[in-house]
Coordinates of C-alpha atoms in Angstrom, one line a residue:
Chain A
M253 CA 53.3 -59.4 -16.0
A254 CA 51.4 -56.8 -18.1
E255 CA 48.1 -57.9 -19.6
K256 CA 48.0 -58.3 -23.3
I257 CA 45.3 -56.4 -25.2
L258 CA 44.4 -57.0 -28.8
V259 CA 42.9 -53.9 -30.5
V260 CA 41.0 -54.5 -33.7
D261 CA 40.1 -51.4 -35.8
D262 CA 40.3 -50.5 -39.5
E263 CA 41.0 -46.8 -38.7
P264 CA 44.8 -46.5 -38.5
H265 CA 44.7 -43.3 -36.4
I266 CA 42.4 -44.8 -33.8
L267 CA 44.6 -47.9 -33.7
S268 CA 47.7 -45.9 -33.0
M269 CA 45.9 -43.6 -30.5
V270 CA 44.4 -46.4 -28.5
S271 CA 47.7 -48.4 -28.5
R272 CA 49.6 -45.4 -27.2
R273 CA 47.0 -44.8 -24.5
L274 CA 47.1 -48.5 -23.4
S275 CA 50.9 -48.8 -23.5
A276 CA 51.2 -45.7 -21.4
H277 CA 48.9 -47.3 -18.9
G278 CA 51.2 -50.4 -18.7
Y279 CA 49.4 -52.8 -21.0
E280 CA 51.0 -54.8 -23.7
V281 CA 49.3 -54.1 -27.0
I282 CA 48.8 -56.1 -30.2
V283 CA 46.9 -54.4 -33.1
A284 CA 45.0 -55.8 -36.1
S285 CA 43.5 -53.6 -38.8
S286 CA 40.8 -56.0 -39.9
G287 CA 38.5 -58.6 -38.4
E288 CA 40.2 -61.4 -40.3
E289 CA 43.6 -60.3 -39.0
G290 CA 42.1 -60.0 -35.5
I291 CA 40.9 -63.6 -35.4
R292 CA 44.3 -64.8 -36.8
K293 CA 46.2 -62.9 -34.1
A294 CA 43.9 -63.9 -31.3
E295 CA 44.3 -67.6 -32.2
K296 CA 48.0 -67.4 -32.6
D297 CA 48.8 -65.5 -29.5
P298 CA 45.7 -65.3 -27.2
P299 CA 45.4 -61.9 -25.5
D300 CA 43.8 -61.2 -22.1
L301 CA 41.2 -58.9 -23.7
I302 CA 40.0 -57.9 -27.1
L303 CA 38.9 -54.3 -28.0
L304 CA 36.8 -54.8 -31.1
D305 CA 35.5 -52.2 -33.6
Q306 CA 32.1 -53.0 -35.1
V307 CA 32.1 -51.3 -38.5
M308 CA 35.0 -52.5 -40.7
P309 CA 35.3 -53.4 -44.3
G310 CA 35.2 -57.2 -44.7
M311 CA 34.4 -59.0 -41.5
Q312 CA 32.3 -56.9 -39.1
G313 CA 32.8 -56.8 -35.4
D314 CA 29.8 -58.9 -34.5
E315 CA 31.0 -61.6 -36.9
V316 CA 34.4 -61.6 -35.3
L317 CA 32.8 -61.7 -31.8
S318 CA 30.7 -64.7 -32.6
L319 CA 33.7 -66.5 -34.2
V320 CA 35.8 -65.8 -31.0
K321 CA 33.0 -67.1 -28.8
K322 CA 32.6 -70.3 -30.9
N323 CA 36.3 -71.2 -30.7
P324 CA 36.9 -73.2 -27.5
A325 CA 40.6 -72.1 -27.5
I326 CA 39.8 -68.4 -27.2
K327 CA 36.2 -68.1 -26.2
K328 CA 37.0 -67.2 -22.6
I329 CA 38.8 -64.0 -23.7
P330 CA 36.6 -61.0 -22.7
V331 CA 35.6 -58.8 -25.7
I332 CA 34.7 -55.2 -25.5
M333 CA 32.8 -53.9 -28.5
F334 CA 34.3 -50.5 -29.5
T335 CA 31.8 -48.8 -31.8
A336 CA 30.7 -45.5 -33.3
D337 CA 27.5 -47.2 -34.2
V338 CA 24.4 -45.1 -33.4
K339 CA 22.2 -48.1 -32.8
K340 CA 22.6 -48.3 -29.1
V341 CA 19.9 -50.9 -29.0
R342 CA 22.6 -53.2 -30.3
I343 CA 24.2 -53.4 -26.9
G344 CA 21.8 -56.2 -26.1
E345 CA 22.7 -58.1 -29.2
Y346 CA 26.4 -57.8 -28.4
Q347 CA 25.7 -59.1 -24.9
L348 CA 23.8 -62.1 -26.3
L349 CA 26.7 -62.8 -28.6
G350 CA 28.9 -62.9 -25.5
A351 CA 30.5 -59.4 -25.4
A352 CA 31.7 -58.3 -21.9
D353 CA 30.9 -54.6 -22.5
C354 CA 30.4 -51.9 -25.0
L355 CA 32.5 -48.7 -25.4
F356 CA 31.2 -45.9 -27.6
K357 CA 33.2 -43.6 -29.8
P358 CA 34.2 -40.9 -29.0
F359 CA 35.3 -42.3 -25.7
T360 CA 37.0 -40.9 -22.6
P361 CA 40.1 -42.6 -21.2
E362 CA 38.3 -43.0 -17.8
D363 CA 35.5 -44.9 -19.5
L364 CA 37.9 -47.0 -21.5
F365 CA 40.0 -48.1 -18.4
S366 CA 37.0 -48.7 -16.1
K367 CA 35.4 -50.9 -18.6
M368 CA 38.6 -52.8 -19.4
E369 CA 39.4 -53.4 -15.7
K370 CA 35.9 -54.6 -15.1
A371 CA 36.1 -57.0 -18.0
L372 CA 39.5 -58.2 -17.0
G373 CA 38.4 -58.7 -13.4
K374 CA 35.4 -60.7 -14.5
S375 CA 37.4 -63.1 -16.6
S376 CA 39.9 -64.0 -13.9
Chain B
M165 CA -17.2 -55.8 -67.0
H166 CA -14.2 -53.7 -67.6
Q167 CA -15.7 -52.7 -71.0
K168 CA -18.2 -50.7 -68.9
C169 CA -15.5 -48.9 -67.0
G170 CA -13.1 -49.0 -69.9
S171 CA -11.8 -45.5 -69.4
F172 CA -10.9 -46.1 -65.7
F173 CA -9.0 -49.1 -66.8
E174 CA -7.2 -47.3 -69.7
W175 CA -6.4 -44.1 -67.9
S176 CA -5.7 -45.2 -64.4
H177 CA -2.2 -44.3 -63.1
D178 CA -2.5 -47.3 -60.8
M179 CA -1.6 -50.6 -62.3
I180 CA -4.5 -53.0 -62.7
Q181 CA -4.4 -56.7 -63.4
I182 CA -7.2 -59.2 -63.7
F183 CA -6.0 -62.7 -63.1
K184 CA -6.6 -66.3 -62.0
P185 CA -4.3 -66.8 -59.0
K186 CA -3.0 -70.2 -59.9
D187 CA -3.1 -69.6 -63.6
K188 CA -2.9 -66.8 -66.2
I189 CA -3.0 -63.1 -66.0
L190 CA -6.1 -62.3 -68.1
E191 CA -5.8 -58.6 -68.6
V192 CA -3.7 -55.7 -67.6
N193 CA -4.0 -51.9 -68.1
P194 CA -1.5 -49.6 -69.9
A195 CA 0.0 -48.3 -66.6
W196 CA 0.8 -51.9 -65.7
R197 CA 2.4 -52.6 -69.1
Q198 CA 4.4 -49.4 -68.9
A199 CA 5.7 -50.2 -65.4
L200 CA 6.5 -53.8 -65.9
E201 CA 7.6 -53.5 -69.5
Y202 CA 5.6 -56.6 -70.8
S203 CA 3.5 -56.3 -73.9
E204 CA 0.0 -57.7 -74.5
D205 CA 1.6 -60.6 -76.4
D206 CA 3.8 -61.6 -73.5
L207 CA 0.9 -62.0 -71.2
A208 CA -0.3 -65.3 -72.7
A209 CA 2.8 -67.0 -71.5
L210 CA 2.8 -65.5 -68.0
S211 CA 1.3 -66.8 -64.8
A212 CA 0.3 -64.5 -62.0
L213 CA 2.8 -65.7 -59.5
Q214 CA 5.7 -65.9 -62.0
L215 CA 6.2 -62.2 -62.0
I216 CA 6.3 -61.9 -58.3
H217 CA 9.7 -61.9 -56.5
S218 CA 10.4 -65.3 -54.9
R219 CA 10.5 -63.8 -51.4
D220 CA 6.9 -62.6 -51.7
K221 CA 5.4 -65.5 -53.5
K222 CA 4.3 -67.5 -50.5
E223 CA 2.6 -64.6 -48.9
C224 CA 0.9 -63.5 -52.1
Q225 CA -0.4 -67.0 -52.6
E226 CA -1.9 -66.9 -49.1
V227 CA -3.5 -63.5 -49.6
F228 CA -5.0 -64.7 -53.0
N229 CA -6.4 -67.8 -51.4
A230 CA -7.9 -65.8 -48.5
V231 CA -9.6 -63.4 -51.0
L232 CA -10.8 -66.3 -53.1
N233 CA -12.3 -68.0 -50.1
D234 CA -14.3 -65.2 -48.5
G235 CA -14.4 -62.5 -51.2
K236 CA -13.2 -59.8 -48.8
P237 CA -10.7 -57.4 -50.4
R238 CA -7.3 -57.3 -48.8
K239 CA -4.2 -55.2 -48.9
W240 CA -1.7 -56.0 -51.6
F241 CA 2.0 -56.0 -51.1
A242 CA 4.3 -57.5 -53.7
T243 CA 7.6 -57.0 -55.4
F244 CA 7.4 -57.6 -59.1
L245 CA 10.2 -58.4 -61.5
S246 CA 9.9 -56.4 -64.7
K247 CA 10.7 -57.8 -68.1
T248 CA 14.2 -56.3 -67.8
G249 CA 14.7 -57.7 -64.4
R250 CA 14.0 -54.5 -62.3
E251 CA 12.5 -54.9 -58.9
I252 CA 9.3 -53.0 -58.6
I253 CA 7.7 -52.8 -55.1
T254 CA 3.9 -52.3 -55.2
E255 CA 1.2 -51.6 -52.7
G256 CA -2.6 -51.7 -53.2
T257 CA -5.7 -53.8 -53.0
V258 CA -6.7 -57.2 -54.2
G259 CA -10.3 -58.2 -54.6
R260 CA -12.5 -60.9 -56.1
W261 CA -14.5 -60.6 -59.3
V262 CA -18.2 -61.1 -58.9
D263 CA -18.7 -63.5 -61.7
P264 CA -16.8 -65.7 -62.4
S265 CA -15.7 -65.9 -58.8
N266 CA -12.4 -67.6 -59.4
V267 CA -11.0 -64.4 -60.9
L268 CA -9.2 -61.7 -58.9
F269 CA -8.2 -58.2 -59.6
G270 CA -5.3 -56.2 -58.2
I271 CA -5.1 -52.4 -58.2
F272 CA -1.8 -51.2 -57.0
H273 CA 0.9 -48.6 -57.5
D274 CA 4.7 -48.4 -57.6
V275 CA 6.2 -47.5 -54.2
T276 CA 9.8 -48.4 -55.1
K277 CA 11.0 -44.8 -55.0
R278 CA 9.4 -44.2 -51.6
K279 CA 10.9 -47.3 -50.2
E280 CA 14.3 -46.3 -51.6
Y281 CA 14.0 -42.8 -50.0
E282 CA 13.1 -44.3 -46.6
A283 CA 16.0 -46.7 -46.7
L284 CA 18.3 -44.0 -47.9
K285 CA 17.3 -41.6 -45.1
D286 CA 17.9 -44.3 -42.4
E287 CA 21.2 -45.2 -44.0
F288 CA 22.2 -41.5 -44.3
I289 CA 21.5 -40.8 -40.7
S290 CA 23.4 -43.8 -39.4
T291 CA 26.3 -43.2 -41.9
V292 CA 26.6 -39.5 -41.1
S293 CA 26.7 -40.1 -37.4
H294 CA 29.3 -42.9 -37.8
E295 CA 31.4 -40.8 -40.1
L296 CA 31.3 -37.9 -37.7
R297 CA 32.1 -39.9 -34.7
T298 CA 35.2 -41.6 -36.1
P299 CA 37.2 -38.4 -36.7
L300 CA 35.8 -36.9 -33.5
T301 CA 37.3 -39.9 -31.6
V302 CA 40.7 -39.2 -33.1
I303 CA 40.5 -35.5 -32.3
R304 CA 39.3 -36.0 -28.7
E305 CA 41.7 -38.7 -27.8
G306 CA 44.7 -37.0 -29.6
I307 CA 44.1 -33.9 -27.5
A308 CA 43.5 -35.8 -24.3
Q309 CA 46.8 -37.6 -24.8
M310 CA 48.7 -34.3 -25.2
Q311 CA 46.9 -32.8 -22.2
D312 CA 47.7 -35.9 -20.2
G313 CA 51.4 -35.5 -21.1
L314 CA 51.7 -38.8 -23.0
L315 CA 53.8 -37.0 -25.6
G316 CA 55.9 -35.0 -23.1
E317 CA 55.1 -32.3 -20.6
I318 CA 53.4 -29.1 -21.8
P319 CA 53.1 -25.7 -20.2
G320 CA 50.0 -24.9 -18.2
E321 CA 48.6 -22.3 -20.5
Q322 CA 48.6 -24.8 -23.4
K323 CA 47.0 -27.3 -21.2
E324 CA 44.1 -25.0 -20.4
L325 CA 43.6 -24.4 -24.1
L326 CA 43.5 -28.1 -24.8
H327 CA 41.0 -28.5 -22.0
V328 CA 38.7 -26.1 -23.8
V329 CA 39.1 -28.0 -27.0
I330 CA 38.2 -31.3 -25.4
Q331 CA 35.1 -29.7 -23.8
N332 CA 34.0 -28.5 -27.2
A333 CA 34.7 -31.9 -28.9
D334 CA 32.5 -33.4 -26.2
R335 CA 29.8 -30.8 -26.8
L336 CA 29.9 -31.6 -30.5
S337 CA 29.4 -35.3 -29.9
R338 CA 26.5 -34.5 -27.6
I339 CA 24.9 -32.5 -30.3
I340 CA 25.3 -35.3 -32.8
E341 CA 23.8 -37.7 -30.4
E342 CA 20.9 -35.4 -29.5
L343 CA 20.2 -34.5 -33.1
L344 CA 19.8 -38.2 -33.9
D345 CA 17.6 -38.6 -30.8
V346 CA 15.4 -35.7 -31.9
S347 CA 15.2 -36.9 -35.5
K348 CA 14.3 -40.4 -34.4
L349 CA 11.7 -39.2 -31.9
E350 CA 10.1 -36.9 -34.5
A351 CA 10.0 -39.6 -37.1
G352 CA 8.2 -41.8 -34.6
H353 CA 11.0 -44.4 -34.7
V354 CA 11.5 -44.6 -30.9
R355 CA 9.7 -47.5 -29.3
L356 CA 9.4 -47.9 -25.5
H357 CA 10.6 -51.0 -23.7
R358 CA 8.4 -50.8 -20.7
S359 CA 8.9 -52.9 -17.6
L360 CA 7.6 -52.7 -14.1
C361 CA 9.9 -50.3 -12.1
N362 CA 9.9 -48.8 -8.7
M363 CA 9.9 -45.1 -9.4
V364 CA 11.4 -44.2 -6.0
E365 CA 14.4 -46.4 -6.7
V366 CA 14.8 -45.1 -10.2
V367 CA 14.9 -41.5 -8.9
R368 CA 17.2 -42.4 -5.9
D369 CA 19.7 -44.1 -8.2
V370 CA 19.9 -41.1 -10.5
V371 CA 20.1 -38.6 -7.5
E372 CA 22.9 -40.8 -6.0
G373 CA 25.0 -40.3 -9.1
F374 CA 24.7 -36.5 -8.9
K375 CA 25.8 -36.3 -5.2
P376 CA 29.6 -35.8 -6.0
V377 CA 28.7 -32.9 -8.4
A378 CA 26.4 -31.3 -5.8
Q379 CA 29.0 -31.7 -3.1
S380 CA 31.6 -30.0 -5.2
K381 CA 29.3 -27.0 -5.5
H382 CA 28.2 -27.2 -1.9
L383 CA 24.7 -27.8 -2.8
D384 CA 22.2 -30.0 -1.0
I385 CA 20.5 -32.6 -3.2
Q386 CA 17.8 -34.9 -2.0
T387 CA 14.8 -37.1 -2.9
E388 CA 11.6 -36.5 -1.2
C389 CA 9.0 -39.2 -1.2
G390 CA 6.5 -40.4 1.4
K391 CA 6.7 -44.0 0.2
E392 CA 9.4 -46.6 -0.4
K393 CA 7.8 -48.1 -3.4
I394 CA 5.7 -46.7 -6.3
E395 CA 5.4 -49.2 -9.1
I396 CA 4.9 -48.1 -12.6
Y397 CA 5.4 -49.4 -16.1
I398 CA 8.0 -47.3 -17.7
D399 CA 11.0 -47.5 -20.1
R400 CA 13.6 -47.2 -17.3
E401 CA 16.4 -46.1 -19.6
K402 CA 14.3 -43.3 -21.1
I403 CA 13.1 -42.0 -17.8
V404 CA 16.7 -42.1 -16.4
Q405 CA 17.7 -40.0 -19.5
V406 CA 15.0 -37.5 -18.6
L407 CA 16.0 -37.3 -14.9
D408 CA 19.7 -37.1 -15.8
H409 CA 19.0 -34.1 -18.0
L410 CA 16.8 -32.3 -15.5
L411 CA 19.2 -32.8 -12.6
N412 CA 22.1 -31.8 -14.7
N413 CA 20.3 -28.5 -15.6
A414 CA 19.2 -27.9 -12.1
L415 CA 22.7 -28.3 -10.7
K416 CA 24.3 -26.3 -13.5
F417 CA 22.1 -23.2 -13.0
T418 CA 22.1 -23.3 -9.2
Q419 CA 24.8 -21.6 -7.3
Q420 CA 23.5 -21.9 -3.7
G421 CA 20.7 -23.6 -1.9
N422 CA 19.4 -27.0 -3.0
V423 CA 18.0 -29.3 -5.6
K424 CA 15.1 -31.5 -4.6
V425 CA 13.3 -34.3 -6.5
G426 CA 9.8 -35.0 -5.2
I427 CA 7.8 -38.0 -6.1
R428 CA 4.1 -38.3 -5.4
E429 CA 1.7 -41.1 -6.2
M430 CA -1.8 -39.9 -7.3
S431 CA -4.8 -41.9 -8.3
D432 CA -4.0 -42.1 -12.0
F433 CA -0.6 -40.5 -12.2
V434 CA 2.9 -40.5 -10.7
E435 CA 4.2 -37.0 -10.3
C436 CA 7.9 -36.2 -10.4
K437 CA 9.2 -32.7 -9.7
V438 CA 12.7 -31.4 -9.9
V439 CA 13.0 -28.1 -8.0
D440 CA 16.1 -25.9 -7.7
T441 CA 16.9 -22.6 -6.1
G442 CA 18.9 -21.4 -9.1
K443 CA 18.7 -18.2 -11.1
G444 CA 15.5 -19.2 -12.9
I445 CA 14.2 -18.3 -16.3
P446 CA 12.7 -15.0 -17.2
P447 CA 8.9 -15.2 -18.1
K448 CA 9.5 -14.1 -21.7
D449 CA 11.8 -17.1 -22.3
L450 CA 9.7 -19.6 -20.4
T451 CA 7.3 -20.2 -23.3
R452 CA 10.2 -21.2 -25.4
A453 CA 11.7 -23.7 -22.9
F454 CA 10.6 -26.7 -24.9
D455 CA 11.6 -25.3 -28.3
K456 CA 14.6 -26.8 -30.1
F457 CA 17.8 -24.9 -29.9
S458 CA 16.5 -22.3 -27.4
Q459 CA 19.0 -21.5 -24.8
F460 CA 18.9 -18.6 -22.4
E461 CA 20.9 -17.3 -19.4
R462 CA 23.9 -17.1 -21.7
E463 CA 26.3 -16.0 -19.1
M464 CA 28.0 -19.3 -18.4
G465 CA 28.7 -20.8 -15.1
P466 CA 31.2 -23.6 -14.8
G467 CA 30.3 -26.9 -16.5
D468 CA 29.5 -27.9 -20.0
R469 CA 27.5 -25.8 -22.4
G470 CA 24.2 -27.3 -23.4
T471 CA 22.9 -28.1 -26.8
G472 CA 19.5 -26.6 -26.6
L473 CA 18.0 -30.0 -27.4
G474 CA 17.8 -31.6 -24.0
L475 CA 14.5 -30.3 -22.8
P476 CA 12.7 -30.9 -26.1
I477 CA 13.9 -34.5 -26.0
C478 CA 12.8 -34.9 -22.4
K479 CA 9.4 -33.6 -23.2
K480 CA 9.0 -36.0 -26.2
L481 CA 10.2 -39.0 -24.1
I482 CA 7.6 -38.2 -21.4
E483 CA 4.9 -37.8 -24.1
L484 CA 5.9 -41.1 -25.5
H485 CA 4.9 -42.5 -22.1
H486 CA 1.5 -40.7 -22.6
G487 CA 2.6 -38.3 -19.8
R488 CA 3.0 -34.5 -19.6
M489 CA 5.8 -32.2 -18.8
M490 CA 5.5 -28.7 -17.4
I491 CA 8.0 -26.0 -16.4
D492 CA 7.7 -23.2 -14.0
S493 CA 10.2 -20.6 -13.0
S494 CA 10.7 -17.3 -11.3
P495 CA 13.9 -15.3 -11.8
M496 CA 16.3 -15.4 -8.9
K497 CA 14.1 -17.9 -7.0
G498 CA 14.4 -21.1 -9.0
T499 CA 12.9 -23.4 -11.5
S500 CA 10.7 -26.4 -11.2
V501 CA 10.2 -29.0 -13.9
T502 CA 7.3 -31.5 -13.3
F503 CA 6.4 -34.5 -15.3
L504 CA 3.4 -36.8 -14.8
L505 CA 3.4 -40.4 -15.9
P506 CA 0.2 -42.3 -16.2
K507 CA 0.1 -45.3 -13.9
Y508 CA 0.0 -48.6 -15.7
V509 CA -0.8 -52.0 -14.6
Q510 CA 0.3 -55.0 -16.6
R511 CA -3.0 -55.5 -18.3
D512 CA -3.2 -51.8 -19.3
F513 CA 0.2 -52.1 -20.7
F514 CA -0.7 -55.0 -23.0
R515 CA -4.1 -53.4 -23.7
D516 CA -2.3 -50.3 -24.9
A517 CA 0.2 -52.1 -27.0
I518 CA -2.3 -54.4 -28.6
G519 CA -4.9 -51.7 -29.0
Q520 CA -2.6 -49.5 -31.0
V521 CA -1.7 -52.2 -33.4
M522 CA -5.3 -53.4 -33.6
K523 CA -6.6 -50.0 -34.5
K524 CA -4.0 -49.6 -37.3
C525 CA -4.9 -53.1 -38.7
Q526 CA -8.6 -52.3 -38.5
K527 CA -8.1 -49.1 -40.4
E528 CA -6.1 -50.7 -43.1
G529 CA -8.3 -53.8 -43.4
Q530 CA -5.6 -56.1 -42.3
S531 CA -5.8 -59.1 -40.1
L532 CA -3.7 -59.3 -37.0
S533 CA -2.2 -62.5 -35.6
I534 CA -0.9 -62.6 -32.0
I535 CA 1.4 -65.3 -30.7
I536 CA 1.4 -65.7 -27.0
F537 CA 4.3 -67.4 -25.2
D538 CA 4.1 -67.9 -21.5
L539 CA 6.2 -69.7 -18.9
V540 CA 4.7 -73.0 -17.7
D541 CA 4.6 -73.1 -13.9
F542 CA 5.7 -69.5 -13.3
D543 CA 5.2 -69.7 -9.6
T544 CA 7.5 -72.7 -9.1
L545 CA 10.1 -71.1 -11.3
K546 CA 9.9 -67.9 -9.4
K547 CA 10.4 -69.8 -6.1
S548 CA 13.4 -71.8 -7.3
L549 CA 15.2 -69.3 -9.5
G550 CA 14.1 -66.0 -8.0
L551 CA 12.0 -63.4 -9.7
R552 CA 15.0 -61.5 -11.1
K553 CA 16.4 -64.5 -12.9
V554 CA 13.1 -65.4 -14.4
E555 CA 12.6 -61.9 -15.5
R556 CA 16.0 -61.9 -17.1
I557 CA 15.2 -65.1 -19.0
V558 CA 11.9 -63.6 -20.3
M559 CA 13.8 -60.4 -21.3
R560 CA 16.4 -62.4 -23.2
M561 CA 13.7 -64.4 -25.0
E562 CA 11.9 -61.2 -25.9
H563 CA 15.2 -59.8 -27.2
L564 CA 15.8 -63.0 -29.3
I565 CA 12.4 -62.8 -30.8
N566 CA 12.6 -59.1 -31.6
K567 CA 15.9 -59.7 -33.3
S568 CA 14.6 -62.5 -35.4
L569 CA 11.3 -60.9 -36.5
R570 CA 11.7 -60.0 -40.1
R571 CA 9.3 -57.2 -40.8
T572 CA 9.5 -53.8 -39.1
A573 CA 5.9 -53.8 -38.2
D574 CA 6.2 -57.0 -36.2
I575 CA 6.9 -56.5 -32.5
A576 CA 7.3 -58.6 -29.4
I577 CA 6.4 -57.2 -26.0
K578 CA 6.8 -58.8 -22.6
D579 CA 5.5 -58.6 -19.1
T580 CA 6.9 -60.6 -16.2
K581 CA 5.9 -64.0 -17.4
A582 CA 4.6 -63.7 -20.9
I583 CA 5.7 -62.5 -24.3
L584 CA 3.3 -61.3 -27.0
V585 CA 4.3 -61.3 -30.6
L586 CA 2.1 -59.0 -32.7
L587 CA 2.1 -59.7 -36.4
P588 CA 0.0 -57.2 -38.3
D589 CA -1.3 -58.1 -41.7
T590 CA -0.7 -61.8 -41.1
Y591 CA -3.1 -64.7 -41.4
K592 CA -3.3 -67.6 -39.0
E593 CA -1.5 -70.0 -41.4
S594 CA 1.6 -67.7 -41.6
A595 CA 1.5 -67.0 -37.9
Y596 CA 1.9 -70.7 -37.3
V597 CA 5.0 -70.7 -39.5
V598 CA 6.4 -67.8 -37.5
L599 CA 5.4 -69.6 -34.3
G600 CA 7.3 -72.7 -35.4
R601 CA 10.4 -70.7 -36.2
L602 CA 10.3 -68.8 -32.9
S603 CA 9.6 -71.9 -30.8
Q604 CA 12.7 -73.5 -32.2
L605 CA 14.7 -70.4 -31.4
L606 CA 13.5 -70.3 -27.8
E607 CA 13.8 -74.0 -27.2
S608 CA 17.5 -73.9 -28.3
Y609 CA 18.1 -70.8 -26.1
L610 CA 16.5 -72.5 -23.1
A611 CA 18.5 -75.7 -23.8
R612 CA 21.7 -73.6 -23.7
E613 CA 20.6 -72.0 -20.4
R614 CA 20.2 -75.5 -18.8
K615 CA 18.3 -74.2 -15.8
S616 CA 16.9 -76.6 -13.3
P617 CA 14.0 -77.0 -13.0
K618 CA 13.6 -77.2 -16.7
I619 CA 11.9 -74.1 -18.1
E620 CA 9.0 -74.9 -20.3
I621 CA 7.0 -72.5 -22.5
H622 CA 3.5 -72.7 -23.6
S623 CA 2.4 -71.0 -26.8
S624 CA -0.9 -70.2 -28.5
V625 CA -2.1 -68.1 -31.5
A626 CA -5.0 -65.7 -31.6
C627 CA -6.2 -64.2 -34.9
F628 CA -8.1 -60.9 -35.2
P629 CA -10.7 -60.4 -36.4
D630 CA -11.4 -64.0 -37.5
E631 CA -11.2 -65.6 -34.1
V632 CA -11.3 -62.9 -31.6
S633 CA -13.2 -59.8 -32.4
D634 CA -12.2 -57.4 -29.7
L635 CA -9.4 -56.4 -27.4
E636 CA -11.0 -57.7 -24.2
K637 CA -11.3 -61.2 -25.6
I638 CA -7.7 -61.2 -26.6
L639 CA -6.7 -60.1 -23.1
K640 CA -8.9 -62.8 -21.6
K641 CA -7.2 -65.4 -23.8
I642 CA -3.8 -64.2 -22.6
Y643 CA -4.6 -64.1 -18.9
E644 CA -6.6 -67.4 -18.8

């Protein structure tokens, strides 16, 4: 069965672009356009992996990440931070919060898939 | 006394206040009244601390007490609240009156604007880069999807064009990245995170990554080193960035022959040399090699176009390590780029870090508190968990500390088994408050790790110049 990926990003174009790429690669995709919506969807229908934007209006990516990792029902889901943030030093912070990896925008499809596969492999 | 220097007091552009720290403000000058909007009549009802923002109150109180105690003037930092509620950030000096000695005076100026500009600049840089990257992501991925045929097959000629567009989108994102790197380096915002590395391994790892590219161009690429291990304190990530760039350049401009990376250990330095048999750089251009945006040999080979920022960044990164970078080239024969990194031992590393902060504190008349955390029973831990694990735990602890330090001047640095927290402009009393907070943080982290045997940390505080007067004594205290 196809693995289910939850993509959380406030930018509608990025959301549609990434979903198309993932679907074409055989993944099942759920999208959320805010952190709050992301948490709700993750709890309701737990995905196999979450691709999570950092900078969003309302709840930021790192807040979503720590909420996911605090919730026993979904804390095992690997989360890849998906960010245009310049402060690369934050990678360490994300790792401490429990992120599986970090993908920088703009991204290449190769990078996206290799990081996703690594994270998915790790979790199983 | 101020009657004697009345005109200083009246005409000073700096704000001046004469006050009893636990009591009333006795007198203020016109500059003070103008900035803070209180009149002479308001003063009678005001206490000195009442005007200071709650977040700065505690620290001000401590500084005032210290000045009252020993009479030595100290640096003044405080955010005031004006009569209309504006926040005014001030910097200056606070000293003690000769007689009566329970009266202090503060001379300071408004730095609110400067702080605002600094914050605005940082904000601007990070916003601009975020705002540029987001549309760039949509452009790059959109075109990549067309090229990959996700929206239906497209003819070859269009595919080629899309490929060119993607290459240029990638180049644009490199330029953004490198411009940010340069601006951060030039503003002195880049800090090294040094750790003990085997330079031979660092180089071999990078060279390994370039083998596929070299093979595709039928070029030979190799590392030359007489030794298996040359240990050096470097920021691995930054040195990898330098090597990446140099090898990328070497391979790009070499059509036949080879690329060699030589490493040599000398008495005080480690030398690293990237040599290619490429087309070289004409002598007239060589002097500009480290200038920003200088690119030569414009006839392009295959591969990505550069940004003209790579070499200047490399040079700056090496200089940040107190090293040197040189370039030599002869047209048609090849280019060699050499960098020298000073050898560091652990103690040098701490000495350097503490020395720099200490010098700054000395210059500004500040005291410096140093918190030292070290692992109890390091050798046992190393045996049962392995050095790598222990190092990782120390690294995580350093990271946690750095994250929780509140002022930008505060830093934590680590070696294999100890973490040093440098708190400039901090008295011993406040250092203990910080120590309490950090210990709690580390304890809860170690409790979460649940390693067996249990990891214990020992902590101590040294205060300069009150307790320890020179660098060697601090180092002795750390290594005892």
